[in-house]
XYZ file of C-alpha atoms in Angstrom:
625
model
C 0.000 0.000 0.000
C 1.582 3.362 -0.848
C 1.346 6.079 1.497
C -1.287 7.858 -0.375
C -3.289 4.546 0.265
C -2.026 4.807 3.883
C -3.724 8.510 4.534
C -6.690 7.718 2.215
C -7.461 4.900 4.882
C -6.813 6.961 7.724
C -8.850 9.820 6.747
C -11.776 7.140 5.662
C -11.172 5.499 9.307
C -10.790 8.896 11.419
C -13.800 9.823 9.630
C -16.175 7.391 10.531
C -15.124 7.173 13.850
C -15.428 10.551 14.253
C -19.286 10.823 12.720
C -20.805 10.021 16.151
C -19.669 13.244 17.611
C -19.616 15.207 14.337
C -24.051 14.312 14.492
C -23.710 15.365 18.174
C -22.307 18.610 17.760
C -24.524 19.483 13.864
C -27.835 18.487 16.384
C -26.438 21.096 18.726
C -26.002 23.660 16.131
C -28.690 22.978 14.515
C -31.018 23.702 17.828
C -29.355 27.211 17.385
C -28.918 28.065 13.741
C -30.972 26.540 10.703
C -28.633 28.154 8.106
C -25.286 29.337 7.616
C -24.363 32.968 8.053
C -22.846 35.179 5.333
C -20.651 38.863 6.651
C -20.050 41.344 4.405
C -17.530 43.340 5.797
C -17.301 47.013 3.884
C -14.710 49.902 4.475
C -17.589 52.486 5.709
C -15.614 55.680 4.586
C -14.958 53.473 1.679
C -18.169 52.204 0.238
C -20.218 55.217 -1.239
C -17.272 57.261 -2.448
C -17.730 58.218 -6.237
C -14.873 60.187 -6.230
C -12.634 59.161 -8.599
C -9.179 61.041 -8.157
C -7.152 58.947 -6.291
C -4.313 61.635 -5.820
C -1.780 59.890 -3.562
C -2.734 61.552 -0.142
C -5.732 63.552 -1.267
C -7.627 65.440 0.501
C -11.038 64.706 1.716
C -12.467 67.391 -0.354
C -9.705 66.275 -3.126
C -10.642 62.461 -3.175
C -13.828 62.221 -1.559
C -15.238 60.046 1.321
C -18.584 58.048 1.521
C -21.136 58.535 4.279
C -23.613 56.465 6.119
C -26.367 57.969 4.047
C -24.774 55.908 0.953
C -26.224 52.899 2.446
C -29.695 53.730 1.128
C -32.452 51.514 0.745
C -31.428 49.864 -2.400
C -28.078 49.610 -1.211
C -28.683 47.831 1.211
C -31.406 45.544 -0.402
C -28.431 44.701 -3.123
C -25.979 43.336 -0.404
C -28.614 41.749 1.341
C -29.824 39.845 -1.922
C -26.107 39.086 -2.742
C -26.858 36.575 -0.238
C -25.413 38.609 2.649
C -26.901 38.030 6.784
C -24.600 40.379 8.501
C -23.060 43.709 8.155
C -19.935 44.654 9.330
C -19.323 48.450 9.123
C -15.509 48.790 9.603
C -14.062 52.219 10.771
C -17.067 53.379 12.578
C -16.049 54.164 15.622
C -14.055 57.967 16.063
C -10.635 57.440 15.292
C -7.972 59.723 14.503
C -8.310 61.828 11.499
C -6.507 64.820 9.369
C -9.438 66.536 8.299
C -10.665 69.553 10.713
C -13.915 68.928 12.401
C -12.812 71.734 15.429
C -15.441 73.846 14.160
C -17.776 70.803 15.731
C -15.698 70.734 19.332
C -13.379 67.809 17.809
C -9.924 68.109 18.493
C -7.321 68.147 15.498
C -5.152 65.298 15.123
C -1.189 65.083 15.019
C -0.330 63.788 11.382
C 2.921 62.421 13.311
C 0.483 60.232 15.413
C -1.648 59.256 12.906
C -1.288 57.041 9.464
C -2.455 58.691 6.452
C -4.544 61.173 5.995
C -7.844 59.864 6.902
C -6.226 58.069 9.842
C -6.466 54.016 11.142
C -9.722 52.544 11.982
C -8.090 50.631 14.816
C -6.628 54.180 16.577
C -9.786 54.643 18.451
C -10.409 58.152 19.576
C -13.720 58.387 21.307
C -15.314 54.709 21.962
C -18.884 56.297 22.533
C -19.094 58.512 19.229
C -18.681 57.449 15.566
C -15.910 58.703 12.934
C -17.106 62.349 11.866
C -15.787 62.040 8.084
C -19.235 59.194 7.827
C -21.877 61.913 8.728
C -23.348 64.519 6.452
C -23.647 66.676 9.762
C -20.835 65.805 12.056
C -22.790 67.524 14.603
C -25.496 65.076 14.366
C -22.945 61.892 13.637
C -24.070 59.432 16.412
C -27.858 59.991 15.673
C -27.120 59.332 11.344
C -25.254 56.081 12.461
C -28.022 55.198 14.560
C -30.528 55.645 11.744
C -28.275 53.308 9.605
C -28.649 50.974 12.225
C -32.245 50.983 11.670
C -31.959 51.062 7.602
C -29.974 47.918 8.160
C -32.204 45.946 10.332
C -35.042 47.125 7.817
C -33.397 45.553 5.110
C -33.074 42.525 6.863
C -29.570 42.837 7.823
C -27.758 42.251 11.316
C -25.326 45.045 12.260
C -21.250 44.532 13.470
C -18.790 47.080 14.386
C -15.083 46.848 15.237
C -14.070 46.692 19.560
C -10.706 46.899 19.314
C -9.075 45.668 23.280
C -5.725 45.965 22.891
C -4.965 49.642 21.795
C -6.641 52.901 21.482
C -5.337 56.021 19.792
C -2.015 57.431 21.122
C -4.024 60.809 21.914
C -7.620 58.672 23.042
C -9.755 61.525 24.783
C -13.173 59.998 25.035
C -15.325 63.127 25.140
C -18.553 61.217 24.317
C -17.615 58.897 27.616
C -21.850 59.113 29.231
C -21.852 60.766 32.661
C -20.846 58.667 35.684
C -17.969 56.812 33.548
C -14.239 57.485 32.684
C -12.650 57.740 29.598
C -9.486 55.446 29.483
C -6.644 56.557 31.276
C -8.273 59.368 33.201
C -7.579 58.450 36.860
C -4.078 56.594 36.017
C -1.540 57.420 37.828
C 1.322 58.271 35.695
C 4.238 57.988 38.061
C 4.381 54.586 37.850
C 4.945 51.662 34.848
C 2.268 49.922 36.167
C -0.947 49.574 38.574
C -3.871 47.001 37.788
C -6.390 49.809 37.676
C -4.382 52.188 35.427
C -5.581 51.863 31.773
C -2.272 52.351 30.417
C 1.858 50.886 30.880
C 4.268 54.136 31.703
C 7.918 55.445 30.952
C 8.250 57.206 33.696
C 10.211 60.274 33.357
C 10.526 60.236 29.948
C 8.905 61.935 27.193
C 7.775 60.347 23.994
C 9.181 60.659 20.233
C 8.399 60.671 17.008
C 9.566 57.469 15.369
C 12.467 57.878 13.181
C 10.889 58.197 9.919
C 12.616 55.323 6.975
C 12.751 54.795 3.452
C 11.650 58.367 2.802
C 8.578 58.516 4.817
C 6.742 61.597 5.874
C 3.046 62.527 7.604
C 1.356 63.453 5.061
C 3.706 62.813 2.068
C 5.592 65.551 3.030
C 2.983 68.231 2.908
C 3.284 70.922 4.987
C 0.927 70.989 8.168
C 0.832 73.156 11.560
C 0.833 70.066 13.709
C 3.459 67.961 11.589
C 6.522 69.296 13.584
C 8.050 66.055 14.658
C 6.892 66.194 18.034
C 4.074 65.356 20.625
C 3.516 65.827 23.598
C 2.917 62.820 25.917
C 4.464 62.506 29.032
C 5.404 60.385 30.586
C 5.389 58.379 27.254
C 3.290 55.150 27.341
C 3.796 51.788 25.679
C 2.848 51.704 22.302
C 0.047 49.358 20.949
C 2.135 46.352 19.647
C 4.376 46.331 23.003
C 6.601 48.551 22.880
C 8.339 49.331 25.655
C 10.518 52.194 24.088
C 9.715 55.854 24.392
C 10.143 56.402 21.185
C 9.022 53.504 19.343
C 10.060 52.344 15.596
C 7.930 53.495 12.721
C 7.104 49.787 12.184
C 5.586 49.652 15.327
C 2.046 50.245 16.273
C 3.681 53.925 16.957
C 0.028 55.760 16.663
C -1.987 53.358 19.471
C -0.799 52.775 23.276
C -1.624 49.531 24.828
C -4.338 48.906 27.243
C -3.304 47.696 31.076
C -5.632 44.209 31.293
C -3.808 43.516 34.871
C -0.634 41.760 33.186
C 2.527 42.754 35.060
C 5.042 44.010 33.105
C 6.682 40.683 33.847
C 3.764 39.210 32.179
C 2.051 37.448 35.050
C -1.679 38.589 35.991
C -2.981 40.256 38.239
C -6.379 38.679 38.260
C -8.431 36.163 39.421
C -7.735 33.118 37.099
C -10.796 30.930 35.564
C -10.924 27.190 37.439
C -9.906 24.033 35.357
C -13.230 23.094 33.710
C -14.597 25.908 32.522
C -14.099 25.273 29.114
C -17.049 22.979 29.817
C -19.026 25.828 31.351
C -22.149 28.071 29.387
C -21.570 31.621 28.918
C -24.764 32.085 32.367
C -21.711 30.116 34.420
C -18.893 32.508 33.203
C -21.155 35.728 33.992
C -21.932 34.150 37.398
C -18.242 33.262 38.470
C -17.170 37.172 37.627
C -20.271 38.492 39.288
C -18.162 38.782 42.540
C -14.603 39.494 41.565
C -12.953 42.316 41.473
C -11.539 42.981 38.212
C -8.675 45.236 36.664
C -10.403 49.069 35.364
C -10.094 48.488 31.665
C -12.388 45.352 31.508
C -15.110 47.043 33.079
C -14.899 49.796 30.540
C -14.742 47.932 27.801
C -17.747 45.990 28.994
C -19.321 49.179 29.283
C -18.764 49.865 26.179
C -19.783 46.766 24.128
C -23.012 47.256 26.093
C -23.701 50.508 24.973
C -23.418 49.840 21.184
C -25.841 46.605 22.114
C -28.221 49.296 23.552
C -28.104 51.060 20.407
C -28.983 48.541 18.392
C -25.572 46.736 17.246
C -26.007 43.404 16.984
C -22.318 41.978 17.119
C -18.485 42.935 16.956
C -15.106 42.212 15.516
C -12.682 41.875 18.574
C -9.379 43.042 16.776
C -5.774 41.232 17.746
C -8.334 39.367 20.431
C -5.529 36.942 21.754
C -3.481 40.116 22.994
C -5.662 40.489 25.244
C -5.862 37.488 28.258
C -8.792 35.122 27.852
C -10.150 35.569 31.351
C -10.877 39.225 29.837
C -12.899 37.571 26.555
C -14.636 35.249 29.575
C -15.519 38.383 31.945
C -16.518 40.445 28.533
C -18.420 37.836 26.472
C -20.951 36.458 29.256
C -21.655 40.192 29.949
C -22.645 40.319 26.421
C -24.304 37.324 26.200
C -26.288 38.004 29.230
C -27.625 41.401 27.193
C -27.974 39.465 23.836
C -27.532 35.923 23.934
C -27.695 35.798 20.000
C -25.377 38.543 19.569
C -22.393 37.645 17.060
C -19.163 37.493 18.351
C -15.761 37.776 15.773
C -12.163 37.898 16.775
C -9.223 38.051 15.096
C -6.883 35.058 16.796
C -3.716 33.678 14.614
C -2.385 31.383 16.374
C -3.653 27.664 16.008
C -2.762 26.748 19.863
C -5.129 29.227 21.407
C -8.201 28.410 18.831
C -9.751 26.582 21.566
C -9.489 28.709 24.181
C -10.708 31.458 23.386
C -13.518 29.796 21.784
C -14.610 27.864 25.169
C -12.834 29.698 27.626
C -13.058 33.032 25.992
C -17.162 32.347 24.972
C -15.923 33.758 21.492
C -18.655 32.536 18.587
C -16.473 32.582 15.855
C -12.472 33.005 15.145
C -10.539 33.917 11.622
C -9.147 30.396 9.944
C -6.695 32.167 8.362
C -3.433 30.493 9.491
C -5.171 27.099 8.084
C -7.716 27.304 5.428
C -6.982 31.094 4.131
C -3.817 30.258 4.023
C -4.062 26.649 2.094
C -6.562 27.902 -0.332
C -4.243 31.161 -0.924
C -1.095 29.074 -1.513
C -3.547 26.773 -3.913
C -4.793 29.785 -5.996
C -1.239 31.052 -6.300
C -0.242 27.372 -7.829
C 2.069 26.044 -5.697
C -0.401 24.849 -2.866
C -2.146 21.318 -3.440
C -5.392 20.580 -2.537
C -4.546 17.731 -0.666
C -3.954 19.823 2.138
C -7.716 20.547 2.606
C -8.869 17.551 3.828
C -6.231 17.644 6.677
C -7.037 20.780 7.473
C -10.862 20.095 7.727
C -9.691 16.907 10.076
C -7.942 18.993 12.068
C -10.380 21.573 12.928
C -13.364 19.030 13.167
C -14.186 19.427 16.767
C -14.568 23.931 16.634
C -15.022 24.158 12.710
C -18.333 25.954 13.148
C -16.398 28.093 15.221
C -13.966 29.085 11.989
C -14.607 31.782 9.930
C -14.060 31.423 6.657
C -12.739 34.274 4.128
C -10.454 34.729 0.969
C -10.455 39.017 1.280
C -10.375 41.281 3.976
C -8.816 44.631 5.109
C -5.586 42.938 5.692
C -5.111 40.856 3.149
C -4.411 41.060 0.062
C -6.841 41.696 -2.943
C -7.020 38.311 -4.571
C -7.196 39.869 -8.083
C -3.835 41.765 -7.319
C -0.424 40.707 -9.211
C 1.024 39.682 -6.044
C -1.616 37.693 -4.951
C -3.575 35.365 -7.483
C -3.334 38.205 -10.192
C -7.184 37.521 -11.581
C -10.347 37.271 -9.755
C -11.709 33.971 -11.023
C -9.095 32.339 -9.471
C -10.770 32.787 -6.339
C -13.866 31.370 -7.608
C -13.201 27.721 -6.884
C -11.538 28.381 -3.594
C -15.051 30.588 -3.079
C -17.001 27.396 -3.797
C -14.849 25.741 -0.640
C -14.502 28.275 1.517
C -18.125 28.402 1.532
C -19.360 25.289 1.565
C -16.799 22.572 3.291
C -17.904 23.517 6.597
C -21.243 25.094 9.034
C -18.890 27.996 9.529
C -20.243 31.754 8.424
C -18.213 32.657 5.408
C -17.406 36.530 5.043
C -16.609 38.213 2.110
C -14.971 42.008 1.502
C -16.751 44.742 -0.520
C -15.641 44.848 -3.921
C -14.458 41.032 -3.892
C -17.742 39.859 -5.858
C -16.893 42.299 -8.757
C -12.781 41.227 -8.361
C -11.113 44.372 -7.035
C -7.802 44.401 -7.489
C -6.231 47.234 -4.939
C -4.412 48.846 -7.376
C -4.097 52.637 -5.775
C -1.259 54.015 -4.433
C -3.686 56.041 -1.821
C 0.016 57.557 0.552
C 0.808 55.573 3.729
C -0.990 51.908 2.556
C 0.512 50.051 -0.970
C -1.287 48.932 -3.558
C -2.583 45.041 -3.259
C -4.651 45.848 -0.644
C -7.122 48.516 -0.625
C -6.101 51.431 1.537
C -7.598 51.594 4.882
C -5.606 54.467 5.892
C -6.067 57.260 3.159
C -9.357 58.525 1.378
C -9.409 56.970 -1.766
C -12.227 55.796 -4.644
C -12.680 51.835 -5.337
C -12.673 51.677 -8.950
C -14.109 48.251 -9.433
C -16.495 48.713 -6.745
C -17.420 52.361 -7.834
C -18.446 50.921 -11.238
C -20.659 48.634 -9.609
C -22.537 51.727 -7.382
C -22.676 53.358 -10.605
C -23.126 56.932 -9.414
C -25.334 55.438 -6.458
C -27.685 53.885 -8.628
C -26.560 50.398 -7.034
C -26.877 48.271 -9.714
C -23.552 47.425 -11.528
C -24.643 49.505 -14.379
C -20.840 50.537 -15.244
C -19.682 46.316 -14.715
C -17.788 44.709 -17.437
C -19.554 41.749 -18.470
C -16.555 39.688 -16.930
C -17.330 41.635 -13.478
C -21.151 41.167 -13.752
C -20.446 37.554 -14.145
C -18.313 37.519 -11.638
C -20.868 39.064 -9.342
C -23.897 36.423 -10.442
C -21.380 33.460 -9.295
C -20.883 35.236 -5.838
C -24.292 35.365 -5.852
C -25.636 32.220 -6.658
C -23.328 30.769 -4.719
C -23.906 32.965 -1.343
C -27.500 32.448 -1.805
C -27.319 28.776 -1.606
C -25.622 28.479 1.368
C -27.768 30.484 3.530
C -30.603 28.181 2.309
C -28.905 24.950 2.718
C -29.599 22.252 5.113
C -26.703 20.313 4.035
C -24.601 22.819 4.595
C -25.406 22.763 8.339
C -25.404 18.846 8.673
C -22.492 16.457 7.998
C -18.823 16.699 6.051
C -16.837 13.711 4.496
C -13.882 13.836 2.596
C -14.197 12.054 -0.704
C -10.610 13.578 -1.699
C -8.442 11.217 -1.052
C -10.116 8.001 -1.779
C -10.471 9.230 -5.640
C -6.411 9.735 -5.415
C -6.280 6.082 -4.594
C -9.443 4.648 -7.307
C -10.024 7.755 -10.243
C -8.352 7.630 -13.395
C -6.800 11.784 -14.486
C -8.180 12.822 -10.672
C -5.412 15.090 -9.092
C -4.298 17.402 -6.657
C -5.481 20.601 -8.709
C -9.056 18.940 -7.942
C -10.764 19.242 -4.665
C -14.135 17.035 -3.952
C -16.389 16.312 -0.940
C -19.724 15.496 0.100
C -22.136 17.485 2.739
C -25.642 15.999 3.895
C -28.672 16.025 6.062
C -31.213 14.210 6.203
C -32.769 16.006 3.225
C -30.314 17.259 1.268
C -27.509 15.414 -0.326
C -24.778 17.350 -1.712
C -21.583 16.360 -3.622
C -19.152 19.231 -4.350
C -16.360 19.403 -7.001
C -13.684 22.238 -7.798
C -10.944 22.896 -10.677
C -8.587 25.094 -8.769
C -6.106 24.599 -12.342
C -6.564 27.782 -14.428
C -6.083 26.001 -18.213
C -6.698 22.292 -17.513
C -9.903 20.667 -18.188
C -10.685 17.482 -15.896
C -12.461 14.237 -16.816
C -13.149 11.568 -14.857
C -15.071 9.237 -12.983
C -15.557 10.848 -9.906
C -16.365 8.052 -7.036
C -18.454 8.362 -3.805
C -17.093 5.408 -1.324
C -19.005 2.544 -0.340
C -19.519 4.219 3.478
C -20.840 7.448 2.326
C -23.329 5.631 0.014
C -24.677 3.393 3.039
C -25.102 6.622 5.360
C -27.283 8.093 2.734
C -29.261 5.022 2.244
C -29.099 4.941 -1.067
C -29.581 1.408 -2.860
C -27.910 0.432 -6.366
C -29.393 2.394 -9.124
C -29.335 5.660 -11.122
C -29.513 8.840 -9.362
C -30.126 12.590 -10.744
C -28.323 15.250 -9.553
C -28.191 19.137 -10.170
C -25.383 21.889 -10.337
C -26.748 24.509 -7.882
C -24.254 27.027 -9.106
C -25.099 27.175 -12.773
C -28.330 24.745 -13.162
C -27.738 23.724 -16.311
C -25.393 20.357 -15.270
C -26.842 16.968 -14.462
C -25.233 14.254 -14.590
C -26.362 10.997 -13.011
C -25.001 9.149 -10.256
C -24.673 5.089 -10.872
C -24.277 3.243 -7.431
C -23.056 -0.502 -8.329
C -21.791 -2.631 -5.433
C -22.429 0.232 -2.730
C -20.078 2.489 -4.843
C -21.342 5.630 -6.317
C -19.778 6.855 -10.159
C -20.526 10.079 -11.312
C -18.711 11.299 -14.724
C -17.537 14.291 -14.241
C -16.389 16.961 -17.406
C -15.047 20.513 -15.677
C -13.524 22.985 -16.937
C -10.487 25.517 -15.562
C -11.909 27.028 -12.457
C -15.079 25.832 -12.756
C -17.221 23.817 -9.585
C -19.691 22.170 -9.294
C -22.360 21.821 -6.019
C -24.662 18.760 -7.079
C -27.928 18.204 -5.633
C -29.150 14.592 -5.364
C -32.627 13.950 -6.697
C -34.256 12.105 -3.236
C -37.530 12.754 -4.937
């Protein structure tokens, strides 16, 4: 037996033994969800700009900025029939920004503090007010995003927003901060490096600096400015945002953000009560109830304060950025308090590293976590050519036991546009890892605005390069912007290539959130047609998905010239858990439904012929009728 044949029987073994517990925990989700969830995460400032300058460190007035009132009703009625469930509005809370809103009692921002001109989402000024470049009247900013709040639930669509626990803007005021609470950092006391209550870490006596700016950098491209002096004033200086201990921090560093005090020591033990061994095991009531009567470090209880006030306002969810900065007893003391407010709100964080997945999923009382360091980053090596699809099924193995728990994604604000040169260099090529990432597991599956028409990030917008689309600069989307189609919101300016491009992310996203399979079982059909199928390969990808109503068998051409035919083969122990008896079989392409070809079981084994073309999948239906 080669060891192909080895792993093929492993996988076939681990999977069956595994099914028990895989039906255990699909009953269990089903009880709570009866379809998958689609996010569509859009840059805010980004999304109704028509603007279409693009001058390297424009101006707002220069290159434009979109507002809340861009999400109109047919806006939002066109994401939501994209197939979309949730929202998330990046960059709404008040960060730093260039642009002068003092004439509105908003203090100006230090271009030496702050990158690019329209400043980081993720340098949070003012937790309790929203980013005044979103609001045709900044005066009346809070009340417009509350309204889109309501426009969104209207259409059908659950609301996110960004918490971001591990940093706040080097210059964080909080004005907004309700009567009876504290913005961050007001009671510290700054003579020492730490205290559990202070919000912040301390140099004392010492000031901080400007990074030393490289390779040419300068604020604002070098454009003169009143504030851009190389200097602020902060002192004693404070740790910066990524760690850094050093009063005057590199330029690679997180140099515009300070990091939040959670009760870790400088020497990096805590300064906190510590959750018991076994509650992993415990329900989110259990975690609220164990905090209840502890004492806890300052900057949890304001950031609880704060997640409750966006619940209050309608939000139904959040993005935890850099989450596993941030201790889990923190996600545990945070989360239940959540939960307790909104037990179905919808819970995101941003976690890279494999070892912690699980706690801060069960410990932590996160709902979902970023697969990125496994199946973003297996699909994206795939796409590029060099990856093989073998890979998948191990990954899928691997995460069995918290894959509803993984988030599944091929764009977002970090990462590179997958049309862009450096990453897959054309749009389609995402298609068939779309098709997976979608559809191999009861995960929600997020997409980023201007991915369904294949944006490829081209701008050089100042501080952010091109490959990713800037989210530090105002700048127009062209792609995108074709698709709004001076707000008309109907891809009137699309190539034909684009609008195609759009139906596929369509149909596809629309047949998730309706499928019952797609909540039920997984097996891996991969590796056993290795082993048995004639010109079957490792630029293929197939597996199977059921309930008990809906059958589903799902095959993808990740190779971007070659055409595949074979005999595709379901094994003998899939075939007896669907009950299905010798005989011919119809099934239907859900993507494109015009493809049906029959399935043949003889001996227990099911044959399907399968022609498909480069980039092309297929998710077929069986016929129980």
């Amino acid at each position: 037996m080669n060891n192909s044949s080895i792993f093929s029987a492993m996988l076939v073994i681990l999977m069956i033994q595994g099914c028990a517990k895989q039906n255990e925990n699909k009953q269990m989700v089903a009880k709570k969800k009866v379809r998958k969830e689609v996010v569509y995460q859009v840059f805010t400032r980004l999304f109704g700009n028509t603007n279409t300058t693009n001058k390297p460190w424009g101006t707002i007035e220069e290159n434009g900025v979109g507002k809340f009132s861009d999400f109109s009703e047919k806006a939002l009625k066109e994401i939501k029939d994209l197939g979309v469930t949730y929202i998330w509005y990046t960059g709404v809370p008040h960060h730093d920004v260039i642009t002068d809103y003092s004439a509105y009692g908003i203090s100006n921002d230090d271009p030496d503090i702050v990158k690019g001109r329209a400043g980081s989402p993720y340098a949070v000024k003012d937790y309790y007010n929203v980013n005044p470049d979103l609001a045709d009247n900044p005066k009346n900013r809070l009340a417009e995003f509350k309204a889109l709040i309501d426009r969104s639930h209207k259409a059908g669509l659950k609301v996110l927003i960004d918490i971001v626990p591990n940093h706040v803007a080097r210059n964080y005021e909080g004005k907004s901060t309700p009567d009876g609470l504290e913005p961050f950092g007001a009671s510290d006391d700054t003579s020492v490096e730490y205290k559990r209550d202070n919000n912040f870490y301390y140099i004392p006596n010492e000031a901080f600096k400007v990074p030393e700016w490289q390779n040419g950098y300068l604020p604002l491209g070098g454009e003169a400015h009143a504030l851009a002096d190389g200097h602020f004033d902060e002192n004693p200086a404070k740790w910066t945002g990524n760690g850094s201990r050093m009063a005057q921090p590199n330029m690679n560093d997180w140099y515009e953000t300070v990091k939040i005090n959670y009760g870790v020591r400088p020497d990096g033990s805590y300064d906190f009560d510590r959750l018991p061994e076994g509650y992993d095991l415990k329900d989110y009531p259990k975690h609220y109830e164990f905090w209840s009567n502890k004492d806890v470090p300052s900057s949890w209880v304001k950031f609880k304060d704060i997640a409750l006030y966006w619940l209050e306002m309608g939000v139904d969810g959040f993005r935890y950025d850099m989450a596993e900065m941030v201790p889990v007893e923190f996600w545990s003391y945070m989360n239940s308090h959540i939960k307790m407010s909104n037990p179905n709100a919808f819970l995101l964080a941003e976690v890279y590293n494999p070892d912690l997945y699980r706690d801060y999923i069960f410990k932590g009382k996160m709902d979902y976590l970023y697969d990125k360091v496994e199946m973003y980053d297996s699909l994206k090596h795939i796409m590029q050519g060099h990856g093989w699809t073998d890979h998948i099924p191990v990954v899928a193995n691997n995460l069995k036991d918290i894959e509803h728990h993984m988030l599944h994604f091929l764009e977002n604000h970090d990462e590179q546009r997958i049309a862009s040169p450096d990453f897959a260099g054309d749009a389609k090529k995402g298609k068939p890892a779309m098709v997976v990432s979608a559809t191999i597991s009861t995960s929600p599956t997020m997409i980023y605005f201007g991915q369904e028409v294949g944006e490829p990030g081209n701008e050089n917008a100042g501080f952010g390069q091109p490959t990713r689309t800037s989210i530090f600069d105002y700048i127009g989307v062209p792609h995108h912007q074709r698709w709004i189609n001076d707000k008309k919101f109907d891809g009137g300016q699309l190539s034909d290539e684009e609008k195609d491009l759009r139906q596929f992310y369509k149909s596809l996203l629309n047949f998730t959130i309706n499928s019952e399979a797609l909540m039920g079982n997984y097996g891996d059909i991969h590796y056993y047609n290795k082993d048995h199928t004639e010109n079957y390969n490792h630029r293929v990808l197939s597996f199977v998905r059921w309930s008990a109503n809906e059958k589903l068998v799902v095959v993808s051409n990740f190779d971007a010239t070659e055409t595949y035919g074979f005999e595709l083969k379901i094994p003998k122990e899939i075939i007896s858990m669907w009950l299905l008896k010798d005989g011919i079989y119809g099934l239907k392409d859900q993507l494109y439904l015009n493809y049906e070809p029959k399935l043949i079981v003889e001996g227990g084994v099911g044959k399907v012929l399968i022609k498909i073309a480069p980039l092309e999948s297929f998710i077929l239906k069986l016929n129980l009728d």
